[in-house]
PDB file of C-alpha atoms and ligand atoms in Angstrom:
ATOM      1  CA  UNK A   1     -27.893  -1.248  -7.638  1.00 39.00           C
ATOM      2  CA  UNK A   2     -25.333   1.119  -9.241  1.00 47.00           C
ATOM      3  CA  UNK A   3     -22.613   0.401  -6.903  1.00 68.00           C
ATOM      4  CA  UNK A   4     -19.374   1.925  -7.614  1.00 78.00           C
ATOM      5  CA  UNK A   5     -16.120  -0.563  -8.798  1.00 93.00           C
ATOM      6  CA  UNK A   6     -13.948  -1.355  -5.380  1.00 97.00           C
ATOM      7  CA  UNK A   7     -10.066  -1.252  -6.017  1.00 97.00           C
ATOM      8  CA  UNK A   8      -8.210  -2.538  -2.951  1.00 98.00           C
ATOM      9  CA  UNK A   9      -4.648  -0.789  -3.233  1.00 98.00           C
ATOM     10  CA  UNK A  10      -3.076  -3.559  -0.546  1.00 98.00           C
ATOM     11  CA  UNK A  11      -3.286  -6.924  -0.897  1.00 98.00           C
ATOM     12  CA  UNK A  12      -0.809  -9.673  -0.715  1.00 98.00           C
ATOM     13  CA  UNK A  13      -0.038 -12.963  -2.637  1.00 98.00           C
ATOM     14  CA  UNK A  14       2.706 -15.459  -2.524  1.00 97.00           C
ATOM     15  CA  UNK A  15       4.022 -17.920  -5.295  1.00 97.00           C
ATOM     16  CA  UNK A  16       1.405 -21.093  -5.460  1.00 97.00           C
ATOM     17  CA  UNK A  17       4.562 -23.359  -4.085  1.00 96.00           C
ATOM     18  CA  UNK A  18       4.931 -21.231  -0.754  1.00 97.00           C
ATOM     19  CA  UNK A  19       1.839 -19.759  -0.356  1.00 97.00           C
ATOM     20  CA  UNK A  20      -0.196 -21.857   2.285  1.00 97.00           C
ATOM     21  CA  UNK A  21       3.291 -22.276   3.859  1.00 97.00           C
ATOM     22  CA  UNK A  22       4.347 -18.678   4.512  1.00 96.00           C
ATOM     23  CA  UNK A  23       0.922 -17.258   4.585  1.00 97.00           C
ATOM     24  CA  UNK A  24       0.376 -19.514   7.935  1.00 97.00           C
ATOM     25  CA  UNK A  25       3.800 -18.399   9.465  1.00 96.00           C
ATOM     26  CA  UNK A  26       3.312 -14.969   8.881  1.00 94.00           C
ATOM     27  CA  UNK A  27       0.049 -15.251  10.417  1.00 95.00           C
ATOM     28  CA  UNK A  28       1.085 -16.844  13.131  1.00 94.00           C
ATOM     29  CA  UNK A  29       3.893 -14.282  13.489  1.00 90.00           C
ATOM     30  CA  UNK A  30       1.252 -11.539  14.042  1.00 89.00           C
ATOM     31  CA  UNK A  31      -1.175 -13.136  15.580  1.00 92.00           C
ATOM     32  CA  UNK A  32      -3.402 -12.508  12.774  1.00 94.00           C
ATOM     33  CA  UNK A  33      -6.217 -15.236  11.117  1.00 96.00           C
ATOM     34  CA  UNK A  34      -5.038 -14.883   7.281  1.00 98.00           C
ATOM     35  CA  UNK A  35      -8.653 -14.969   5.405  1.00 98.00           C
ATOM     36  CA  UNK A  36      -7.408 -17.008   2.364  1.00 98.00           C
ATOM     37  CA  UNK A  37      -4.478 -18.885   1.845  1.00 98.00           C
ATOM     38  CA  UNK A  38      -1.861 -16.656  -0.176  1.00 98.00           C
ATOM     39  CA  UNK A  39      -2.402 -17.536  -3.834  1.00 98.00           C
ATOM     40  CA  UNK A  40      -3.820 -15.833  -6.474  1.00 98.00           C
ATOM     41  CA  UNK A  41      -6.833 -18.008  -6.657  1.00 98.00           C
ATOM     42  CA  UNK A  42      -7.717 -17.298  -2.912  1.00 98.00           C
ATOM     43  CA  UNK A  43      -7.239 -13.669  -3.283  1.00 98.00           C
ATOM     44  CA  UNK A  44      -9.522 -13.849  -6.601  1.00 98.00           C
ATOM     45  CA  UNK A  45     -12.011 -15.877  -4.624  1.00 98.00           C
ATOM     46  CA  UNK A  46     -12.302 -13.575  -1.714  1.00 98.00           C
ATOM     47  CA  UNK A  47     -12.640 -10.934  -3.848  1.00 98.00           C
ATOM     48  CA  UNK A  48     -15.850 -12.257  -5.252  1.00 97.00           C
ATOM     49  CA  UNK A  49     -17.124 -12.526  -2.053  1.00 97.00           C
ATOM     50  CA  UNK A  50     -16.129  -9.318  -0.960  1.00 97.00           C
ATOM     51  CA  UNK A  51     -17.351  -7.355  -4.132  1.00 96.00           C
ATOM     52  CA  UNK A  52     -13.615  -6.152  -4.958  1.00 98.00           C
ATOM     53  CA  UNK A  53     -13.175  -5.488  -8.512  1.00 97.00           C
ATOM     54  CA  UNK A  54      -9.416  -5.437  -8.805  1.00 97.00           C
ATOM     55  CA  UNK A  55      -6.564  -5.320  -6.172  1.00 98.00           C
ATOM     56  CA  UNK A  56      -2.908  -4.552  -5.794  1.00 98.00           C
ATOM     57  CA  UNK A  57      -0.709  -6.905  -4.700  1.00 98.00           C
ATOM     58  CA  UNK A  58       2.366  -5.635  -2.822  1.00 98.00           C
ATOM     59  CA  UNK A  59       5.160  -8.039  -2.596  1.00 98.00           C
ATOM     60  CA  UNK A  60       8.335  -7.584  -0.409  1.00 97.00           C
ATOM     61  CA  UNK A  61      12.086  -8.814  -0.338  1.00 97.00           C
ATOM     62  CA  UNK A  62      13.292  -9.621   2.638  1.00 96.00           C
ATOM     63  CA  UNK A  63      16.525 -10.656   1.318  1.00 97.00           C
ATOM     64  CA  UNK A  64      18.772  -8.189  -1.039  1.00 98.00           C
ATOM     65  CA  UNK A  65      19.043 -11.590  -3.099  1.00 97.00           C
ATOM     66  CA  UNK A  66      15.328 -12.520  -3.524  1.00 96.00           C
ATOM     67  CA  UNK A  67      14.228  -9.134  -5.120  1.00 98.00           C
ATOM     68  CA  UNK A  68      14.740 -10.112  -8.920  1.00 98.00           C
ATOM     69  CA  UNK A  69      13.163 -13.333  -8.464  1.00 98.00           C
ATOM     70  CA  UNK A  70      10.149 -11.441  -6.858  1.00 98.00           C
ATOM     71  CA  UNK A  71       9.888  -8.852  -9.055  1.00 98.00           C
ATOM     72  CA  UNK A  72      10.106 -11.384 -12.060  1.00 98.00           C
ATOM     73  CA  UNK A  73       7.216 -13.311 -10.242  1.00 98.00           C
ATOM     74  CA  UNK A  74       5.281 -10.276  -9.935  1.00 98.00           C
ATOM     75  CA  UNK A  75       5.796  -9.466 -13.664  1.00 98.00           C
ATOM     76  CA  UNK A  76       4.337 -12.670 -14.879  1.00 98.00           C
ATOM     77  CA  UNK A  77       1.509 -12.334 -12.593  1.00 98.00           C
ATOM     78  CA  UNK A  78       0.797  -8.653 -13.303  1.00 98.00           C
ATOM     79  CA  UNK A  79      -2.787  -8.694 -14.884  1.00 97.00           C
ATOM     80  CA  UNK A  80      -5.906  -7.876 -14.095  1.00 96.00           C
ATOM     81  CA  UNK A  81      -8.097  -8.208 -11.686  1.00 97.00           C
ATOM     82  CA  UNK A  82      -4.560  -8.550  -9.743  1.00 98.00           C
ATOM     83  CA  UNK A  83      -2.118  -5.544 -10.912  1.00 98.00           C
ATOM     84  CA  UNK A  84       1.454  -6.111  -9.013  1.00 98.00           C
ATOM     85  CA  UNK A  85       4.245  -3.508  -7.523  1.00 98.00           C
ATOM     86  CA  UNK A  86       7.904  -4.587  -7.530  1.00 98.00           C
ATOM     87  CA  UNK A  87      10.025  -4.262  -5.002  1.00 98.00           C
ATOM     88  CA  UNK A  88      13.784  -3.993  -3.911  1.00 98.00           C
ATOM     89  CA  UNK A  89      16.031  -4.597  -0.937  1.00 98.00           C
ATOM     90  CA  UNK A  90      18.349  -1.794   0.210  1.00 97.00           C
ATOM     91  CA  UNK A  91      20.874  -3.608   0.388  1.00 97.00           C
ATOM     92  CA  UNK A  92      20.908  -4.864  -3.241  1.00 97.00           C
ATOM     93  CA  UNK A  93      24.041  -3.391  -4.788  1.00 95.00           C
ATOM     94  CA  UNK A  94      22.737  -1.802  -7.692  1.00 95.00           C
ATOM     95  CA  UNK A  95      19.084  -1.097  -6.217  1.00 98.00           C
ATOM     96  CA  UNK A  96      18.288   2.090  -8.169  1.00 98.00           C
ATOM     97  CA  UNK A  97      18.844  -0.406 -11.484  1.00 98.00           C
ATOM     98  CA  UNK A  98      16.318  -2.987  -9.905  1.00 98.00           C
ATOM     99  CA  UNK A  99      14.095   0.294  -9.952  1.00 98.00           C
ATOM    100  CA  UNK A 100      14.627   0.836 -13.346  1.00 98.00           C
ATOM    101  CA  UNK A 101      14.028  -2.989 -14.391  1.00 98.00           C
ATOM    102  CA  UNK A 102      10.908  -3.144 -12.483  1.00 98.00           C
ATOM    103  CA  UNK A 103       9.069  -0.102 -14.169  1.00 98.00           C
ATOM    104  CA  UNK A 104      10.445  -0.931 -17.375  1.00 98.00           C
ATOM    105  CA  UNK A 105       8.851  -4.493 -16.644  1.00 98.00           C
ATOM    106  CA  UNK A 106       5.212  -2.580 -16.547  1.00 98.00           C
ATOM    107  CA  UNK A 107       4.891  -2.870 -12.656  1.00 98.00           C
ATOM    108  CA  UNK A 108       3.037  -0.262 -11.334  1.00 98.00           C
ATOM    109  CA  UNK A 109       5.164   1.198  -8.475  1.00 98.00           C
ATOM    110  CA  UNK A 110       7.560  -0.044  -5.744  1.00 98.00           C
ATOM    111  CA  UNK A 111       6.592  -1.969  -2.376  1.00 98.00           C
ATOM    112  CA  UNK A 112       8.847  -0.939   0.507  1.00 98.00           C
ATOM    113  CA  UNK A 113       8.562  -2.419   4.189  1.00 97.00           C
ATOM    114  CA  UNK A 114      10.646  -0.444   6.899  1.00 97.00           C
ATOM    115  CA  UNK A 115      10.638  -3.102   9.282  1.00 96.00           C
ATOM    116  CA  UNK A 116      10.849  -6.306   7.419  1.00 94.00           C
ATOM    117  CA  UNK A 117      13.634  -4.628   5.375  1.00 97.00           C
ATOM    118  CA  UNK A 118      15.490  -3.105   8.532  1.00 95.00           C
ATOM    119  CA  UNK A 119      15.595   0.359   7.132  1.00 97.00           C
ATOM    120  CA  UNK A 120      14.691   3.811   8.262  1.00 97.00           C
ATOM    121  CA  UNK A 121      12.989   6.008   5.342  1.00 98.00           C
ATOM    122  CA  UNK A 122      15.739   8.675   5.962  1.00 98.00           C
ATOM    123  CA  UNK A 123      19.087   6.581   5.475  1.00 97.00           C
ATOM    124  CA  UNK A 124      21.780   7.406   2.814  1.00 97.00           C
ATOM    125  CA  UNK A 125      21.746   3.836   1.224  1.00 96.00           C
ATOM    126  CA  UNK A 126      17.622   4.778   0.630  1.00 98.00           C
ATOM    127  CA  UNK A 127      18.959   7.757  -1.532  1.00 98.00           C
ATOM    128  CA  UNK A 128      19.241   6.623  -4.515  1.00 98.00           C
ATOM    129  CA  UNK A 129      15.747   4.794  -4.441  1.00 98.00           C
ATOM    130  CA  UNK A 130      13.846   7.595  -3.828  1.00 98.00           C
ATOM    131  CA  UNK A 131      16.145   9.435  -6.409  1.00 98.00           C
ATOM    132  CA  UNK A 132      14.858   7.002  -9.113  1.00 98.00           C
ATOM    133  CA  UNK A 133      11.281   7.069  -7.989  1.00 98.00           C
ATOM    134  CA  UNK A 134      11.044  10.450  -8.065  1.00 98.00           C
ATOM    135  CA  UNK A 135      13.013  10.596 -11.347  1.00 98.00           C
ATOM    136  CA  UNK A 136      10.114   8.195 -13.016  1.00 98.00           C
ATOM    137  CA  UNK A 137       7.355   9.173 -10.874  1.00 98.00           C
ATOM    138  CA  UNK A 138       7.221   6.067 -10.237  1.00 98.00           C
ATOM    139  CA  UNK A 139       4.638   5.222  -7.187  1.00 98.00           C
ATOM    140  CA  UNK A 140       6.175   3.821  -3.602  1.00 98.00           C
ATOM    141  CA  UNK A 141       4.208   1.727  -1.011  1.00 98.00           C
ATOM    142  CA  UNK A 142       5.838   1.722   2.322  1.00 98.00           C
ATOM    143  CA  UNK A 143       4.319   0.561   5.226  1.00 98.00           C
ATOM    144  CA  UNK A 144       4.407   2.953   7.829  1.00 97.00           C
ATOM    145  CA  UNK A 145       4.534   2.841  11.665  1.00 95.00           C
ATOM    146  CA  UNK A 146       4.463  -0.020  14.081  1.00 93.00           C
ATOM    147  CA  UNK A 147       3.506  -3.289  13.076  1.00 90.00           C
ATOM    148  CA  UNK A 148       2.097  -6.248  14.623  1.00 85.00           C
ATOM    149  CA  UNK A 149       4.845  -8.705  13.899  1.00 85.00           C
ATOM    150  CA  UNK A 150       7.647  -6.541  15.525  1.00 88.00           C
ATOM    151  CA  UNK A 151       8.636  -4.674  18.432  1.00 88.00           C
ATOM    152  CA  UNK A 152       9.025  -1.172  19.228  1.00 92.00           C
ATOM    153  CA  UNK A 153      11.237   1.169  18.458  1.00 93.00           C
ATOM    154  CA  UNK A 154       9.932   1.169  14.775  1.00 94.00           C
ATOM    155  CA  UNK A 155      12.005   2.433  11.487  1.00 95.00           C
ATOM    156  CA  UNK A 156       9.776   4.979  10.271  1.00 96.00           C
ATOM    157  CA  UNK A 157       7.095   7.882  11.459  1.00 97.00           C
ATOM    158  CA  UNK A 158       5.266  10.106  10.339  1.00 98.00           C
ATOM    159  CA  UNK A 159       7.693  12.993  11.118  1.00 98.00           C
ATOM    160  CA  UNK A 160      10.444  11.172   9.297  1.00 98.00           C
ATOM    161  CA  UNK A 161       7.790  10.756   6.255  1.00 98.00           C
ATOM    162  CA  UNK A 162       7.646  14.838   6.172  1.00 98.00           C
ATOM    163  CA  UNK A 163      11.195  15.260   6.513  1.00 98.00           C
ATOM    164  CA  UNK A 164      11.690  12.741   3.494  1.00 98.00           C
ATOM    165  CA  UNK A 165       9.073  14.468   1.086  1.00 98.00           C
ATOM    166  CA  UNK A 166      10.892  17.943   1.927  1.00 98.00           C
ATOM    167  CA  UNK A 167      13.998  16.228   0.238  1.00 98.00           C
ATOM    168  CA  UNK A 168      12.007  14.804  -2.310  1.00 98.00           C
ATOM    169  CA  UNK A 169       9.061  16.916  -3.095  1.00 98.00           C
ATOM    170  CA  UNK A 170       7.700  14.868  -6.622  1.00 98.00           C
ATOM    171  CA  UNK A 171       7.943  11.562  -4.748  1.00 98.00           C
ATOM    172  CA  UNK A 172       4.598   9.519  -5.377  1.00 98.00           C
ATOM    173  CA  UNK A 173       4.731   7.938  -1.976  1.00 98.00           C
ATOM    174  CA  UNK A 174       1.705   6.110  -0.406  1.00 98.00           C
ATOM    175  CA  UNK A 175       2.226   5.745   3.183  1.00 98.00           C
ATOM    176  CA  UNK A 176       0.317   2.897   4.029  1.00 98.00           C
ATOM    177  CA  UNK A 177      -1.806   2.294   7.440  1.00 97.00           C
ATOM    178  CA  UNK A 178      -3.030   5.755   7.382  1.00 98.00           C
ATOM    179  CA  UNK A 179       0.754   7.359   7.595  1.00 97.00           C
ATOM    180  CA  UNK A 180       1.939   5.465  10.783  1.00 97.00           C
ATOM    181  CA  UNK A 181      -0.006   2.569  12.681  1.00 97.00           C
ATOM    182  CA  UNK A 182      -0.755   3.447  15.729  1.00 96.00           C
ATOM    183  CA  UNK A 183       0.619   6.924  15.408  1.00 96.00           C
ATOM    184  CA  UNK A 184      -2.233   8.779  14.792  1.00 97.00           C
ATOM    185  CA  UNK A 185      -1.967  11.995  17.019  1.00 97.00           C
ATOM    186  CA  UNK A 186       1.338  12.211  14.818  1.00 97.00           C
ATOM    187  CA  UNK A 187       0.011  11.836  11.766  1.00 97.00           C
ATOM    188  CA  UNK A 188      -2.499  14.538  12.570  1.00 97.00           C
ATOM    189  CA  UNK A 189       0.242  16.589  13.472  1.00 98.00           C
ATOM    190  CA  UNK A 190       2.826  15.820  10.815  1.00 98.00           C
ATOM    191  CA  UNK A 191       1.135  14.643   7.638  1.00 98.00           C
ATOM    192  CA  UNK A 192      -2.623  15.564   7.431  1.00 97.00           C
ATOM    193  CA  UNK A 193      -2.417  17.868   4.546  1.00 97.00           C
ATOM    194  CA  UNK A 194       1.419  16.686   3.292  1.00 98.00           C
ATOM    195  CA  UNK A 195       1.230  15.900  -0.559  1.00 98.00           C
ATOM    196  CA  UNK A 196       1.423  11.890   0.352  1.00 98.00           C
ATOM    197  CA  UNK A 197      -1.476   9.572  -0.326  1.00 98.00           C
ATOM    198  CA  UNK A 198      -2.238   7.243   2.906  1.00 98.00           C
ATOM    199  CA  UNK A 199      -4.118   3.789   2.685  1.00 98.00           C
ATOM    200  CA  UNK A 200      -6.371   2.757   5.085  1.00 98.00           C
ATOM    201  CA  UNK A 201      -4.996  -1.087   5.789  1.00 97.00           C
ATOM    202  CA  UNK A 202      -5.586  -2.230   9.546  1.00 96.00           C
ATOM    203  CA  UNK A 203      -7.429   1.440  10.505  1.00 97.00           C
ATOM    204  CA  UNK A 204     -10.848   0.123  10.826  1.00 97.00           C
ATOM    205  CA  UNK A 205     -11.544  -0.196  14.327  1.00 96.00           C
ATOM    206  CA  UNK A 206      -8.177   1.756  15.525  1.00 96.00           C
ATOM    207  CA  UNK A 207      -9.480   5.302  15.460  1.00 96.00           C
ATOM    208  CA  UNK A 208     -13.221   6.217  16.027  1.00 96.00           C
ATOM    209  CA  UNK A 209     -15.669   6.943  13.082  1.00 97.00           C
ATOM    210  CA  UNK A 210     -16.343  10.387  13.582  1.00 96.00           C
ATOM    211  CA  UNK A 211     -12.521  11.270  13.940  1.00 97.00           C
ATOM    212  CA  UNK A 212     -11.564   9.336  11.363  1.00 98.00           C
ATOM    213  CA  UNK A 213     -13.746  10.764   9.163  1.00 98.00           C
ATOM    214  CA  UNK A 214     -12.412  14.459  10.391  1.00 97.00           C
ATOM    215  CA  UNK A 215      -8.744  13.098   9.251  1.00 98.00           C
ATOM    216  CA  UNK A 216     -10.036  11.687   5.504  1.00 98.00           C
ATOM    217  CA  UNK A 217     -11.108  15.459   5.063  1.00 98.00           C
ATOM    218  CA  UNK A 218      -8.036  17.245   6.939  1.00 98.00           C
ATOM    219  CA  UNK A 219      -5.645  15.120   5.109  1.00 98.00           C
ATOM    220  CA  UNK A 220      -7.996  15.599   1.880  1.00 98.00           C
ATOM    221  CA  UNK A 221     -10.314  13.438   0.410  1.00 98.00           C
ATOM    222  CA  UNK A 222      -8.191  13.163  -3.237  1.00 98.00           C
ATOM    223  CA  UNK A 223      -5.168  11.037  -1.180  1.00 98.00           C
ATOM    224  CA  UNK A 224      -7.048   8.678   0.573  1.00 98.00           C
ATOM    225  CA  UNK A 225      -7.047   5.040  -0.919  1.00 98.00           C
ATOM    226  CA  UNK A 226      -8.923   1.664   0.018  1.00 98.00           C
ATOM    227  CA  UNK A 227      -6.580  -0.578   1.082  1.00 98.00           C
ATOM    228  CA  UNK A 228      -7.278  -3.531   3.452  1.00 98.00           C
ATOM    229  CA  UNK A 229      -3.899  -5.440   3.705  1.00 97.00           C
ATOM    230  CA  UNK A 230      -5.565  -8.762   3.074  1.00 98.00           C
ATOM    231  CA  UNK A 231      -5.124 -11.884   3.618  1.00 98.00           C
ATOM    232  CA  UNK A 232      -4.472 -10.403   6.909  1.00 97.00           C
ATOM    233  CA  UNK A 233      -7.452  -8.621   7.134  1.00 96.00           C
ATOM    234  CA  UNK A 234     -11.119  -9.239   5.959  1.00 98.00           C
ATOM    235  CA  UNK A 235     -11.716  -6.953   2.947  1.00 98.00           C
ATOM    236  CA  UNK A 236     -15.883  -7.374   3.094  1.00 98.00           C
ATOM    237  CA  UNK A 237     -15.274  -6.007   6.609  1.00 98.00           C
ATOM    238  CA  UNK A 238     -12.990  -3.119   6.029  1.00 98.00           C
ATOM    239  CA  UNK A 239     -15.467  -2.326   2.976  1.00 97.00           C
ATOM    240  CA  UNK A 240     -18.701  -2.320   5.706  1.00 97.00           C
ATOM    241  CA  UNK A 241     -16.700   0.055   8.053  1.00 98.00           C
ATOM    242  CA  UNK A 242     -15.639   2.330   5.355  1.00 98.00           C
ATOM    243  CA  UNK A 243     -19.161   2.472   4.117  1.00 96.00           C
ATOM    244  CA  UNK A 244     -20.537   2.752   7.514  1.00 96.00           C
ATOM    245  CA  UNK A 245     -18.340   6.396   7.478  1.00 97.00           C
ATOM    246  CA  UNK A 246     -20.477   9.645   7.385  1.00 96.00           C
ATOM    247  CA  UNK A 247     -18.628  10.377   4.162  1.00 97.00           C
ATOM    248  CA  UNK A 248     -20.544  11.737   0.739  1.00 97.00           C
ATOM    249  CA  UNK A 249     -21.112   9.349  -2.476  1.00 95.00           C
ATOM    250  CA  UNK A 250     -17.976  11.262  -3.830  1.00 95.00           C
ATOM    251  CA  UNK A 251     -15.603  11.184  -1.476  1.00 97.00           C
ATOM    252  CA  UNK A 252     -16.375   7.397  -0.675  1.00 97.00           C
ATOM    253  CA  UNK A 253     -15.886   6.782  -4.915  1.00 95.00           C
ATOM    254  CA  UNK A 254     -12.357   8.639  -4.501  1.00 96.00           C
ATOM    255  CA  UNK A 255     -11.259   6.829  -2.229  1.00 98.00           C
ATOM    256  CA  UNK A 256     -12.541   3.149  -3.625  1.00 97.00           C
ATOM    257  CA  UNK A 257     -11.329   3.842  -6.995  1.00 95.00           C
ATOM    258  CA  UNK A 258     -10.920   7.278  -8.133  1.00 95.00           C
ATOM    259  CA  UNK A 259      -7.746   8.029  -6.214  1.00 97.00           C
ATOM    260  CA  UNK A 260      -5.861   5.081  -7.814  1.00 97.00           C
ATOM    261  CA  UNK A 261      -7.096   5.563 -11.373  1.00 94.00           C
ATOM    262  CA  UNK A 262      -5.305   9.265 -11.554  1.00 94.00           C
ATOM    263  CA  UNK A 263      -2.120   7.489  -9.026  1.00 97.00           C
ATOM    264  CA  UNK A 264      -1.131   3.849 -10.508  1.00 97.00           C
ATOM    265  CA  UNK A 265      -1.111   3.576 -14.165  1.00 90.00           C
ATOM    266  CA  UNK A 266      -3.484   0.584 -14.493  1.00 93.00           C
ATOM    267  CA  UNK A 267      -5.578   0.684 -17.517  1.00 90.00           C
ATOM    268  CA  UNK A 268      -8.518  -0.853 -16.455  1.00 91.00           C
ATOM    269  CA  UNK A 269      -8.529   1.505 -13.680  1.00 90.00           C
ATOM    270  CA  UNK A 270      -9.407   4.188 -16.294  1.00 87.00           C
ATOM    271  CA  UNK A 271     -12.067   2.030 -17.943  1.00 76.00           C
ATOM    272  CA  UNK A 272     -13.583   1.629 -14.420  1.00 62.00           C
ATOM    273  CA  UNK A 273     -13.722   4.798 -13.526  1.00 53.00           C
ATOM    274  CA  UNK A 274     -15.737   5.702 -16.486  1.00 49.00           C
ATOM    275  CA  UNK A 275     -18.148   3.052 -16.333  1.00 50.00           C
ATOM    276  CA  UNK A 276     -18.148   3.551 -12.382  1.00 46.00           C
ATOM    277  CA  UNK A 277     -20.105   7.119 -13.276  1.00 44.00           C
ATOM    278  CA  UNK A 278     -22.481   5.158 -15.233  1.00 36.00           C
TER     279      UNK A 278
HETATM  280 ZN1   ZN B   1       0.672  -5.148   3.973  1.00 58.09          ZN
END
């Protein structure tokens, strides 16, 4: 059948020497049943099974002093079917550099994590790293909202999300988890519409079909992206529930490839997309 290419914008993957290692304790950390084991080759494998063409892995320093090692990782792993983001720690001393180094290494945008980087979106020593992104347009992840390895109160919101892209209005910021987890009547309220792209990692299952359906097309179509956060969850499953949503043959191919062809600069995206209209 002509099915349309599937390009998962959040996945993660861990060096082969700690994978299985900190792919259990995370899991365990958030109660969560990881569905492969961290490496490359798991991802790759679950792919296949899942019928995901390519997918973005999204690394994260949790230390100021393990982001170049990361980001180097990430560089020599960068190729399809498994395109990587850098990423920096606020804290790093010359973090807007680290920026520059990680574009200039061909990485396709910048992970950011709120809460396992203890930061809130809006704080001075974030300035100049939104500065730089917006300088490059260079794409950020950030996950946004609560989490299910941490406790309430949480860094970021969707409120603080608008206030940030009124300071910076070229940013090309992905919030991911649909804008805030577990925040939806304030993402409704503060973002539906807002020139941000939202990914739809751990949503399945959190908000009805028929209203989150009504949100895809409030928020618009064009800044929706496939994401399913795996290995924490089950892509094949979040690719069922999205297809099981009332939405047209379209909007579904925007939002499983479309969207990040004309966001990340990936080339095979491109290629996809045209053969994807075949
Ligand atoms: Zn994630």
């Amino acid at each position: 059948m002509a099915d349309i290419p599937v390009f998962d914008s959040h996945v993660h993957v861990f060096p082969d020497a700690i994978a299985a290692r900190v792919t259990a304790q995370l899991g365990a950390d958030g109660g969560v049943t990881p569905v492969y084991d961290g490496s490359r080759a798991g991802l790759e494998a679950c792919m296949r099974r899942s019928g995901v063409t390519g997918a973005l892995n999204c690394p994260i320093a949790t230390r100021p002093e393990q982001t170049r090692s990361i980001n180097d990782w990430a560089a020599a792993n960068n190729r399809w079917p498994m395109p990587c983001l850098g990423t920096v720690h606020p804290d790093l001393p010359d973090a807007a550099d680290e920026v520059r180094r990680v574009h200039a290494l061909g990485l396709h945008g910048l992970k950011l994590h709120p809460e396992y980087q203890a930061f809130n979106p809006e704080e001075a020593r974030l300035e100049p790293i939104w500065a730089v992104c917006e300088e490059l347009g260079f794409p950020v992840v950030i996950h946004a909202g609560a989490d299910i390895a941490f406790v309430p109160p949480f860094r970021s919101s969707p409120a603080g999300f608008r206030r940030l892209l009124g300071r910076y209005p070229r940013l090309r910021l992905v919030a991911a988890h649909f804008g805030g987890w577990r925040m939806w009547e304030e993402v409704d309220r503060e973002l539906a519409g807002m020139p941000l792209w939202l990914d739809l990692a751990f949503v399945f299952g959190e908000i009805p079909d028929e209203r989150l359906t009504a949100l895809i097309r409030r928020h618009g179509v064009d800044r929706i992206l496939f994401g399913s956060d795996a290995p924490w969850r089950d892509p094949a499953a979040d690719l069922a529930a999205l297809r099981r949503l009332p939405l047209k043959a379209h909007e579904r191919e925007r939002i499983l490839w479309r969207n990040a062809a004309d966001l990340f600069r990936i080339p095979e995206l491109c290629v996809g997309r045209i053969s994807g209209q075949a």
